[in-house]
PDB file of C-alpha atoms in Angstrom:
ATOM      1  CA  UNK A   1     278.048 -16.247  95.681  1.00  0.00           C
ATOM      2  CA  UNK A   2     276.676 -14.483  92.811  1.00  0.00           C
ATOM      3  CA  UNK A   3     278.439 -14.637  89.534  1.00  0.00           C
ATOM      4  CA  UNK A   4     279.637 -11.363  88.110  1.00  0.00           C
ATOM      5  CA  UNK A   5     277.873 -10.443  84.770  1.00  0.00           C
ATOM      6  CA  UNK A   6     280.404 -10.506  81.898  1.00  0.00           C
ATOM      7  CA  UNK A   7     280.130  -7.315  79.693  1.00  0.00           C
ATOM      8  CA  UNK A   8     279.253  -7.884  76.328  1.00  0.00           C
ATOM      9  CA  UNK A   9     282.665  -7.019  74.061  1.00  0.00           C
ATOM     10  CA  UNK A  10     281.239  -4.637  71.853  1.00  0.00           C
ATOM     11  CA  UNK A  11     280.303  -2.567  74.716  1.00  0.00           C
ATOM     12  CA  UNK A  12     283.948  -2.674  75.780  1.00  0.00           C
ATOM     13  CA  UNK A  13     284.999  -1.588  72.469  1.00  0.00           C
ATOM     14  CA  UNK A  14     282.412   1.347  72.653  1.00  0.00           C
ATOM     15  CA  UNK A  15     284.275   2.202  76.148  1.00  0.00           C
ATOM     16  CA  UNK A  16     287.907   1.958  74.388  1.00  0.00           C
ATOM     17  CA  UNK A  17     286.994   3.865  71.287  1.00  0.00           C
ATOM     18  CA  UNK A  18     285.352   6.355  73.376  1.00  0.00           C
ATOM     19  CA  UNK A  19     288.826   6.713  75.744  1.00  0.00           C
ATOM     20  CA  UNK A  20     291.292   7.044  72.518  1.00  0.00           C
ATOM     21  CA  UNK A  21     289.078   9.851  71.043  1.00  0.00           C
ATOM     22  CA  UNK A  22     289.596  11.472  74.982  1.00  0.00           C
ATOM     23  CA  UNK A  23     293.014  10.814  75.224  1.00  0.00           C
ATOM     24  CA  UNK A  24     293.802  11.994  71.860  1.00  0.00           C
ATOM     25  CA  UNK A  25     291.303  14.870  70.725  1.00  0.00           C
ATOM     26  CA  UNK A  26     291.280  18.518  71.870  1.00  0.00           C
ATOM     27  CA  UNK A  27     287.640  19.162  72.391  1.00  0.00           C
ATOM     28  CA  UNK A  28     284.934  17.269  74.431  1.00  0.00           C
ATOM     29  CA  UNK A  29     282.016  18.350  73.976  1.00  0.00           C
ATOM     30  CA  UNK A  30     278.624  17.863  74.858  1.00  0.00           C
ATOM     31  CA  UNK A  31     275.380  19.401  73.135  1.00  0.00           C
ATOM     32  CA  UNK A  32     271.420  19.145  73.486  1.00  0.00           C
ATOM     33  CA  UNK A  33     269.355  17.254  70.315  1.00  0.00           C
ATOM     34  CA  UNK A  34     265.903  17.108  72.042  1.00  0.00           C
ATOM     35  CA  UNK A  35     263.301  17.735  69.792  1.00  0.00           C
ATOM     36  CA  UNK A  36     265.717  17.228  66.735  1.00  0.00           C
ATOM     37  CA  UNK A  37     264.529  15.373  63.928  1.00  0.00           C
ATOM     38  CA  UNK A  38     266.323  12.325  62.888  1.00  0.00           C
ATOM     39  CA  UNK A  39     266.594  13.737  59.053  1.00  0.00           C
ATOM     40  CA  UNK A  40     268.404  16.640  60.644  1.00  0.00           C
ATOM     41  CA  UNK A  41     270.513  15.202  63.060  1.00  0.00           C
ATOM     42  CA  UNK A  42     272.209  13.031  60.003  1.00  0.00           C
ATOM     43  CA  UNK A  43     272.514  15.595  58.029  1.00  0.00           C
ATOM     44  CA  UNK A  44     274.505  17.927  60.459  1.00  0.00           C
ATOM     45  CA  UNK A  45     275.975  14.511  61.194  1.00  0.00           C
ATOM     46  CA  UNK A  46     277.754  14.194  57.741  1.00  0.00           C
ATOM     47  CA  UNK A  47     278.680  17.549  57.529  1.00  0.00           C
ATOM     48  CA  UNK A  48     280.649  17.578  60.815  1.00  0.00           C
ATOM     49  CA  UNK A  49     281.949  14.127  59.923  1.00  0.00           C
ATOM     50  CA  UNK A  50     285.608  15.528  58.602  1.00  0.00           C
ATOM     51  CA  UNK A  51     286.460  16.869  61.765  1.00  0.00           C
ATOM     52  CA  UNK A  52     284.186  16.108  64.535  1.00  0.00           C
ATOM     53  CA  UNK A  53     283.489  12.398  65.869  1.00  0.00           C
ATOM     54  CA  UNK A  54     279.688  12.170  67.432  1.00  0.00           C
ATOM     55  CA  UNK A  55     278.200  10.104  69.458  1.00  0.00           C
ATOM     56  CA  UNK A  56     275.241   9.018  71.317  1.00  0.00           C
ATOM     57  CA  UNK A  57     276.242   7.110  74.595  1.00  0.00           C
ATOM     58  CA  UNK A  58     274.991   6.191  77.671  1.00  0.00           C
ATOM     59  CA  UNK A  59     275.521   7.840  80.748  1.00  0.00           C
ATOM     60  CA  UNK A  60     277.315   4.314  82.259  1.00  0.00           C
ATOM     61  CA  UNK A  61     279.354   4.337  78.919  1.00  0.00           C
ATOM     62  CA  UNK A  62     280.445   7.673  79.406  1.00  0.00           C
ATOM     63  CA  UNK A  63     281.239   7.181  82.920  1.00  0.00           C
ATOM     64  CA  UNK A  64     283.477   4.056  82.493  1.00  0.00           C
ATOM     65  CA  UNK A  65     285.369   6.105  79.561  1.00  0.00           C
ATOM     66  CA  UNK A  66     286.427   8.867  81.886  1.00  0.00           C
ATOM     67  CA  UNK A  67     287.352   6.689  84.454  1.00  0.00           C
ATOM     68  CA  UNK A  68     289.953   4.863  82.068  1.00  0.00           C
ATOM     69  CA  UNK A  69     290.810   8.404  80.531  1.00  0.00           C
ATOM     70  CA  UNK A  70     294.241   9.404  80.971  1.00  0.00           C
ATOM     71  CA  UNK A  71     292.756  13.251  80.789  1.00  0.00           C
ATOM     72  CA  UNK A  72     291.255  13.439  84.220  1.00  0.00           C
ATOM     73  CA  UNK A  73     290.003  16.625  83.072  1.00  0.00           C
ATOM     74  CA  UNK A  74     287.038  15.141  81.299  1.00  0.00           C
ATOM     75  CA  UNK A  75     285.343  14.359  84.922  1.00  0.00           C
ATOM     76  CA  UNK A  76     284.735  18.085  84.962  1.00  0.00           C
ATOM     77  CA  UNK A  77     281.585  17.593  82.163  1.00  0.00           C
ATOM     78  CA  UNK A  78     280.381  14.188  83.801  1.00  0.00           C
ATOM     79  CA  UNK A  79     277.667  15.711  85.696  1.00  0.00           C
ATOM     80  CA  UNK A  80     275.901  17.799  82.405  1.00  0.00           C
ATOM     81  CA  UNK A  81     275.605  14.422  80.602  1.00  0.00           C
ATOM     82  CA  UNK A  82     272.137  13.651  80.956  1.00  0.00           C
ATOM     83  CA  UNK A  83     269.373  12.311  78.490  1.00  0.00           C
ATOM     84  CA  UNK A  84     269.067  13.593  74.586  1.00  0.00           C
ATOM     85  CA  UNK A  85     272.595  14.173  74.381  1.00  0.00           C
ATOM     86  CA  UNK A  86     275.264  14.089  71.614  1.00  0.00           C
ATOM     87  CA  UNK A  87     278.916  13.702  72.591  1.00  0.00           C
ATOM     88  CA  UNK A  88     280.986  15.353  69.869  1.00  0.00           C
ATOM     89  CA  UNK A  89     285.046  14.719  70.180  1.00  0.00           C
ATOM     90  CA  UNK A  90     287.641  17.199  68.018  1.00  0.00           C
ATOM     91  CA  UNK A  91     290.566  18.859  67.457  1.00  0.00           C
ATOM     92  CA  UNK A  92     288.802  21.913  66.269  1.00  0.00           C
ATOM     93  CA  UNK A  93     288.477  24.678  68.897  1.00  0.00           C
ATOM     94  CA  UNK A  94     285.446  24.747  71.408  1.00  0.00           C
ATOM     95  CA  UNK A  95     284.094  27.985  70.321  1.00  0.00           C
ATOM     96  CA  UNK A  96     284.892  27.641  66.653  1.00  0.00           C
ATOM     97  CA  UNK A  97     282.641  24.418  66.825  1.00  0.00           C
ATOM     98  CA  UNK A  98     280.118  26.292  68.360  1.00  0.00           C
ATOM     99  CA  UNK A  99     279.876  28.246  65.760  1.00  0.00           C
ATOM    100  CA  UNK A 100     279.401  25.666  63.204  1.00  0.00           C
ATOM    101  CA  UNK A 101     276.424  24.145  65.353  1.00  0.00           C
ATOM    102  CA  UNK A 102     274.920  27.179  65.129  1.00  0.00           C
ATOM    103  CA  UNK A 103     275.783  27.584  61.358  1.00  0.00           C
ATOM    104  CA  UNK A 104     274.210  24.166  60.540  1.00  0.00           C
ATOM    105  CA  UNK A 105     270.818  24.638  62.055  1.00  0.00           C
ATOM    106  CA  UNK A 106     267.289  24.266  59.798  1.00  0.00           C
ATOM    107  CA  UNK A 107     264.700  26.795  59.942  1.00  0.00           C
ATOM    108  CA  UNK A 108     261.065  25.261  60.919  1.00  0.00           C
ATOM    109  CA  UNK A 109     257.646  25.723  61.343  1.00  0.00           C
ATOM    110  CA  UNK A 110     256.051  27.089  64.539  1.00  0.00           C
ATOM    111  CA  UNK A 111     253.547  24.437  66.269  1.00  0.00           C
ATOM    112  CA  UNK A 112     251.080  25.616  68.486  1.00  0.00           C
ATOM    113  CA  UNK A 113     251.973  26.185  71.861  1.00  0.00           C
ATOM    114  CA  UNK A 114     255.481  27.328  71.415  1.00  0.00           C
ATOM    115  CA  UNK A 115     256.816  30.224  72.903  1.00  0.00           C
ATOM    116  CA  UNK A 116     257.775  32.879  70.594  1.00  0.00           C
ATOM    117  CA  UNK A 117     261.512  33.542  70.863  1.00  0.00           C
ATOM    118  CA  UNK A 118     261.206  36.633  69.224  1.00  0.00           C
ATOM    119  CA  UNK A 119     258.367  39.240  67.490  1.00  0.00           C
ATOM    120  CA  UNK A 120     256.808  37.282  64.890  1.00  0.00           C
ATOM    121  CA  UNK A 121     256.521  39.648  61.982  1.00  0.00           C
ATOM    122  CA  UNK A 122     254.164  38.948  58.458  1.00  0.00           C
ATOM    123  CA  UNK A 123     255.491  41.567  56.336  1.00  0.00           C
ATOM    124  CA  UNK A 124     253.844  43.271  53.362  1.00  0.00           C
ATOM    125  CA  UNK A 125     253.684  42.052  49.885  1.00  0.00           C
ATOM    126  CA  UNK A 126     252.130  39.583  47.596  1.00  0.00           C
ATOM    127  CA  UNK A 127     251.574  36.167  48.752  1.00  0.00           C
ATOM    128  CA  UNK A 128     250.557  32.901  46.848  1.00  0.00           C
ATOM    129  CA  UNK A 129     247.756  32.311  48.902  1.00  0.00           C
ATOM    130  CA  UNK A 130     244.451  32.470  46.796  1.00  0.00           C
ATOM    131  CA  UNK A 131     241.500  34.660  47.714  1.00  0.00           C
ATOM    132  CA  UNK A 132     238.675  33.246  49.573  1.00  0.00           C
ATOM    133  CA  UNK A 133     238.530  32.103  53.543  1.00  0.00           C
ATOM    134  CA  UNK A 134     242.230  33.253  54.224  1.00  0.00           C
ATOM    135  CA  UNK A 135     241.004  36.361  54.109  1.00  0.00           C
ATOM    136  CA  UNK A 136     238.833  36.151  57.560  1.00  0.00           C
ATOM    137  CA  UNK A 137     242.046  34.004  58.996  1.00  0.00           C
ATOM    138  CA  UNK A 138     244.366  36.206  58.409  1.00  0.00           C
ATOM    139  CA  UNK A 139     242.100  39.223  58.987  1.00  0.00           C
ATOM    140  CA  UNK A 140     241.581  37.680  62.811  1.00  0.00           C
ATOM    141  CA  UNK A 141     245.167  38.828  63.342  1.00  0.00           C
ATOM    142  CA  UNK A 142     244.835  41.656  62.339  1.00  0.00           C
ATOM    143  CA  UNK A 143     246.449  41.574  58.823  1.00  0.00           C
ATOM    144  CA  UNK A 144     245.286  43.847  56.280  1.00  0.00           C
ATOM    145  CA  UNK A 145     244.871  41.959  52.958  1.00  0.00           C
ATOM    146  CA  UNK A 146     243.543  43.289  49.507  1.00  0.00           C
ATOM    147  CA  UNK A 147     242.973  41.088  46.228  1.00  0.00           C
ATOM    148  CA  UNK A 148     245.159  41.311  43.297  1.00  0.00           C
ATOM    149  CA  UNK A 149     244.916  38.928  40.234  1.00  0.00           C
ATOM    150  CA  UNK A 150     242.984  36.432  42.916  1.00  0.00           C
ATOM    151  CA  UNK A 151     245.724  36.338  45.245  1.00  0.00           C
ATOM    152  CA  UNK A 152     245.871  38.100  48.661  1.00  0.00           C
ATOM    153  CA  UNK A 153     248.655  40.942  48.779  1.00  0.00           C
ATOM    154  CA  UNK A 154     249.138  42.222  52.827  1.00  0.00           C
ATOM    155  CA  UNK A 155     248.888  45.509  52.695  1.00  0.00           C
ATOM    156  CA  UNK A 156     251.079  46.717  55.867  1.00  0.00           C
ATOM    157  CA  UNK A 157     253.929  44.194  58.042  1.00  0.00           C
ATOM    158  CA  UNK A 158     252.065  43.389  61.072  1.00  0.00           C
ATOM    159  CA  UNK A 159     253.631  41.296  64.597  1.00  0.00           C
ATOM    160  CA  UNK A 160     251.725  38.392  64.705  1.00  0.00           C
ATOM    161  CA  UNK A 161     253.358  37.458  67.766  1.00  0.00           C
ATOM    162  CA  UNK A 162     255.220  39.222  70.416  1.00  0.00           C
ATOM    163  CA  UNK A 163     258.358  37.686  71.697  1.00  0.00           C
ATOM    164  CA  UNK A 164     257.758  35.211  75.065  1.00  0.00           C
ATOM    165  CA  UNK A 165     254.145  34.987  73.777  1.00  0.00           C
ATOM    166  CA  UNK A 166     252.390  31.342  73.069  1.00  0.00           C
ATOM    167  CA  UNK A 167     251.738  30.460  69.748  1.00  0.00           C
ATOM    168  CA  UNK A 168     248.101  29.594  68.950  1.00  0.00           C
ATOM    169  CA  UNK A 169     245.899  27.673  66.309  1.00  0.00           C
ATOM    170  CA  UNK A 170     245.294  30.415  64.086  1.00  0.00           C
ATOM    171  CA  UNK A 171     249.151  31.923  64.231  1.00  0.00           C
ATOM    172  CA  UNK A 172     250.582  29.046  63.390  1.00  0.00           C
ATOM    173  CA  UNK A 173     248.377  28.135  60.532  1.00  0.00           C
ATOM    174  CA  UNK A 174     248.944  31.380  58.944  1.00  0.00           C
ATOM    175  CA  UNK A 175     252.586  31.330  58.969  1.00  0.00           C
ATOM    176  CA  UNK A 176     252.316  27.659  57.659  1.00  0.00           C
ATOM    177  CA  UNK A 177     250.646  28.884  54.958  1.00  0.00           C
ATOM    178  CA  UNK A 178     252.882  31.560  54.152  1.00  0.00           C
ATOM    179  CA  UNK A 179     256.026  29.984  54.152  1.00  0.00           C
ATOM    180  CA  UNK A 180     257.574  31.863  57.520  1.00  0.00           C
ATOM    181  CA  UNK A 181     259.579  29.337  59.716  1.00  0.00           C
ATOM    182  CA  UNK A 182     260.276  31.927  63.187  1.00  0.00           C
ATOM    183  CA  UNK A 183     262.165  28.375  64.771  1.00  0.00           C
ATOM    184  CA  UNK A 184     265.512  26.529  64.066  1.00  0.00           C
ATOM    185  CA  UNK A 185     266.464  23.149  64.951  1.00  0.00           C
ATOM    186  CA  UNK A 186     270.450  21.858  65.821  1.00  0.00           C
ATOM    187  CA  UNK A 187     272.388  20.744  68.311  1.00  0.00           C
ATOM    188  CA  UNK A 188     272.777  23.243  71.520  1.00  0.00           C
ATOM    189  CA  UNK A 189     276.045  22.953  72.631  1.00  0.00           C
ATOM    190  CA  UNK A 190     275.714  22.943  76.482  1.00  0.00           C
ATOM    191  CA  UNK A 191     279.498  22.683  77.638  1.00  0.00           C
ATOM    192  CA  UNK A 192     282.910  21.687  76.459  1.00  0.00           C
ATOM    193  CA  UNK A 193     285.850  21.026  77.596  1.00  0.00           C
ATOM    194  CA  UNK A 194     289.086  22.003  76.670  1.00  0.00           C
ATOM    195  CA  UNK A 195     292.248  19.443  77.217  1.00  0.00           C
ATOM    196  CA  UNK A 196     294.749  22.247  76.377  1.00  0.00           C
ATOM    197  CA  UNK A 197     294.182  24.616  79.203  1.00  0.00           C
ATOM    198  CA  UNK A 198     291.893  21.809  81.082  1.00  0.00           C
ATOM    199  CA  UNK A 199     289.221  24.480  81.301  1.00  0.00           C
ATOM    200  CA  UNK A 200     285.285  23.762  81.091  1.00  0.00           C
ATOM    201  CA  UNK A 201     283.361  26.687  79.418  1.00  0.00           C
ATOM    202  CA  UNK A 202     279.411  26.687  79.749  1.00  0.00           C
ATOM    203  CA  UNK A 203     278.927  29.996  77.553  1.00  0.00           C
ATOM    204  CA  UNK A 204     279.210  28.384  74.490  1.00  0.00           C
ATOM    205  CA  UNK A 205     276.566  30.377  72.483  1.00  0.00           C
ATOM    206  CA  UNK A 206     277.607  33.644  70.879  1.00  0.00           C
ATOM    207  CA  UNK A 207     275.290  36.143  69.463  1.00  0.00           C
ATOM    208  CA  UNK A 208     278.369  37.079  66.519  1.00  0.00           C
ATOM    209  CA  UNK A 209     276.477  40.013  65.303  1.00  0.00           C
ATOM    210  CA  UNK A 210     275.899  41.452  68.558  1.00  0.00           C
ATOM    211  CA  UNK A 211     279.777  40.908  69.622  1.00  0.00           C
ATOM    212  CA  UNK A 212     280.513  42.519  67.033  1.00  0.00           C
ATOM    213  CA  UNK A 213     278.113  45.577  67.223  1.00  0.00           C
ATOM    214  CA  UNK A 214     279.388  46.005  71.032  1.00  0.00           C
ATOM    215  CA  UNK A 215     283.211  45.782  70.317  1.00  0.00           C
ATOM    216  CA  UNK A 216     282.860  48.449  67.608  1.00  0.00           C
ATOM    217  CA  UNK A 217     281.053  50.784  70.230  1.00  0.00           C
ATOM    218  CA  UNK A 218     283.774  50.037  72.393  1.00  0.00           C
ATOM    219  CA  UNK A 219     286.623  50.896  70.043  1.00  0.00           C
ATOM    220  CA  UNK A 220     284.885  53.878  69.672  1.00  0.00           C
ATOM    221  CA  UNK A 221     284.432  54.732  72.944  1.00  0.00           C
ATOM    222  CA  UNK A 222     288.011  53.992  74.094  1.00  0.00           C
ATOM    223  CA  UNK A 223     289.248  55.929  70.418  1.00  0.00           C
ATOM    224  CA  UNK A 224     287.567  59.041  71.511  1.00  0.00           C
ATOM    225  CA  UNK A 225     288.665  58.781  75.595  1.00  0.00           C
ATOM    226  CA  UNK A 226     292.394  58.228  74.302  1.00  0.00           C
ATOM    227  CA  UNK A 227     291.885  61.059  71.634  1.00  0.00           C
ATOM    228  CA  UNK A 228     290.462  63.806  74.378  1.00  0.00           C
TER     229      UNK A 228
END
């Protein structure tokens, strides 16, 4: 008969630490890092570290840690955990942690061959970038440039690159050059789950300003209904 393999004890501790922070913590949640740097990953890392407890696990370790999880609430999430993955445990709210994930993210350059997530605009106004072949790289875009103390000054904003549009060579090169970082890198969080109400919410992204923007038309609506 084949011997049963014996599991190594740190990975036993892994599964035990992993089924405290479920038993006791309000929050499981669990949030994209692909394509995030390792520089920025520690950094949003430490700044989390007060309240939030993240890790990277396995999908096995994972599994064996709801399975010995007194919330069996937690299965709800086992099918979204899937490779480059962060597992971030906490008291704080769902939606409050959201928004600091989205509050932490770095601003970075565009590579070619990314899709533009929104117009790419160069806007007008001095630039550090000395006269000479700029001019005919920039001008390929359609900027209009003019000299001024040997530096190029664009003389009108111009969209560069229209939102769902690929990035090429030459676009990304000039925005390298002048500083203009259209992309941001974090965590995504993809779905959490709430021990409180032992609800899963998938929505977890929230454009603040635009909330905002359509409760005040709201109010406004419903203020002038009630009103007439």
């Amino acid at each position: 008969m084949a011997q049963k393999r014996k599991i190594p004890e740190y990975k036993l501790k892994i599964v035990k630490d992993l089924v405290k922070l479920f038993d006791t913590k309000n929050t499981i949640m669990i949030a994209s890092i692909k394509g995030l740097p390792s520089k920025q990953f520690q950094q949003i890392k430490k700044s989390l570290s007060e309240n939030v407890d993240i890790r990277i696990i396995k999908k096995r370790t994972f599994t064996r840690a709801i399975e010995s999880s007194n919330k069996k609430g937690v299965e709800k999430i086992r099918s979204y955990v899937k490779e480059d993955i962060a597992l971030l445990i906490s008291d704080v709210d769902a939606f409050e942690l959201s928004k600091k994930l989205s509050e932490s993210k770095s601003p970075v350059k565009a590579k070619t061959g990314q899709i533009a997530e929104v117009d790419i605009e160069v806007e007008a106004g001095p630039t550090d970038i000395p006269a000479g072949p700029a001019v005919s790289e920039l001008g390929s875009l359609g900027i209009i440039v003019q000299v001024k103390a040997g530096k190029l000054e664009i003389k009108e904003s111009k969209i560069i690159v229209k939102k769902g549009q690929k990035i090429n060579d030459n676009a990304s090169s000039v925005m390298s050059k002048l500083g203009i970082m259209p992309f941001s890198v974090g965590f995504i969080p993809l779905v959490a789950y709430d021990s409180k109400s032992d609800v899963i919410f998938t929505e977890l992204v929230i454009d603040q300003k635009k909330t905002l923007e359509n409760i005040k038309s709201m109010f406004s609506k419903a203020n002038s209904f009630a009103v007439n």
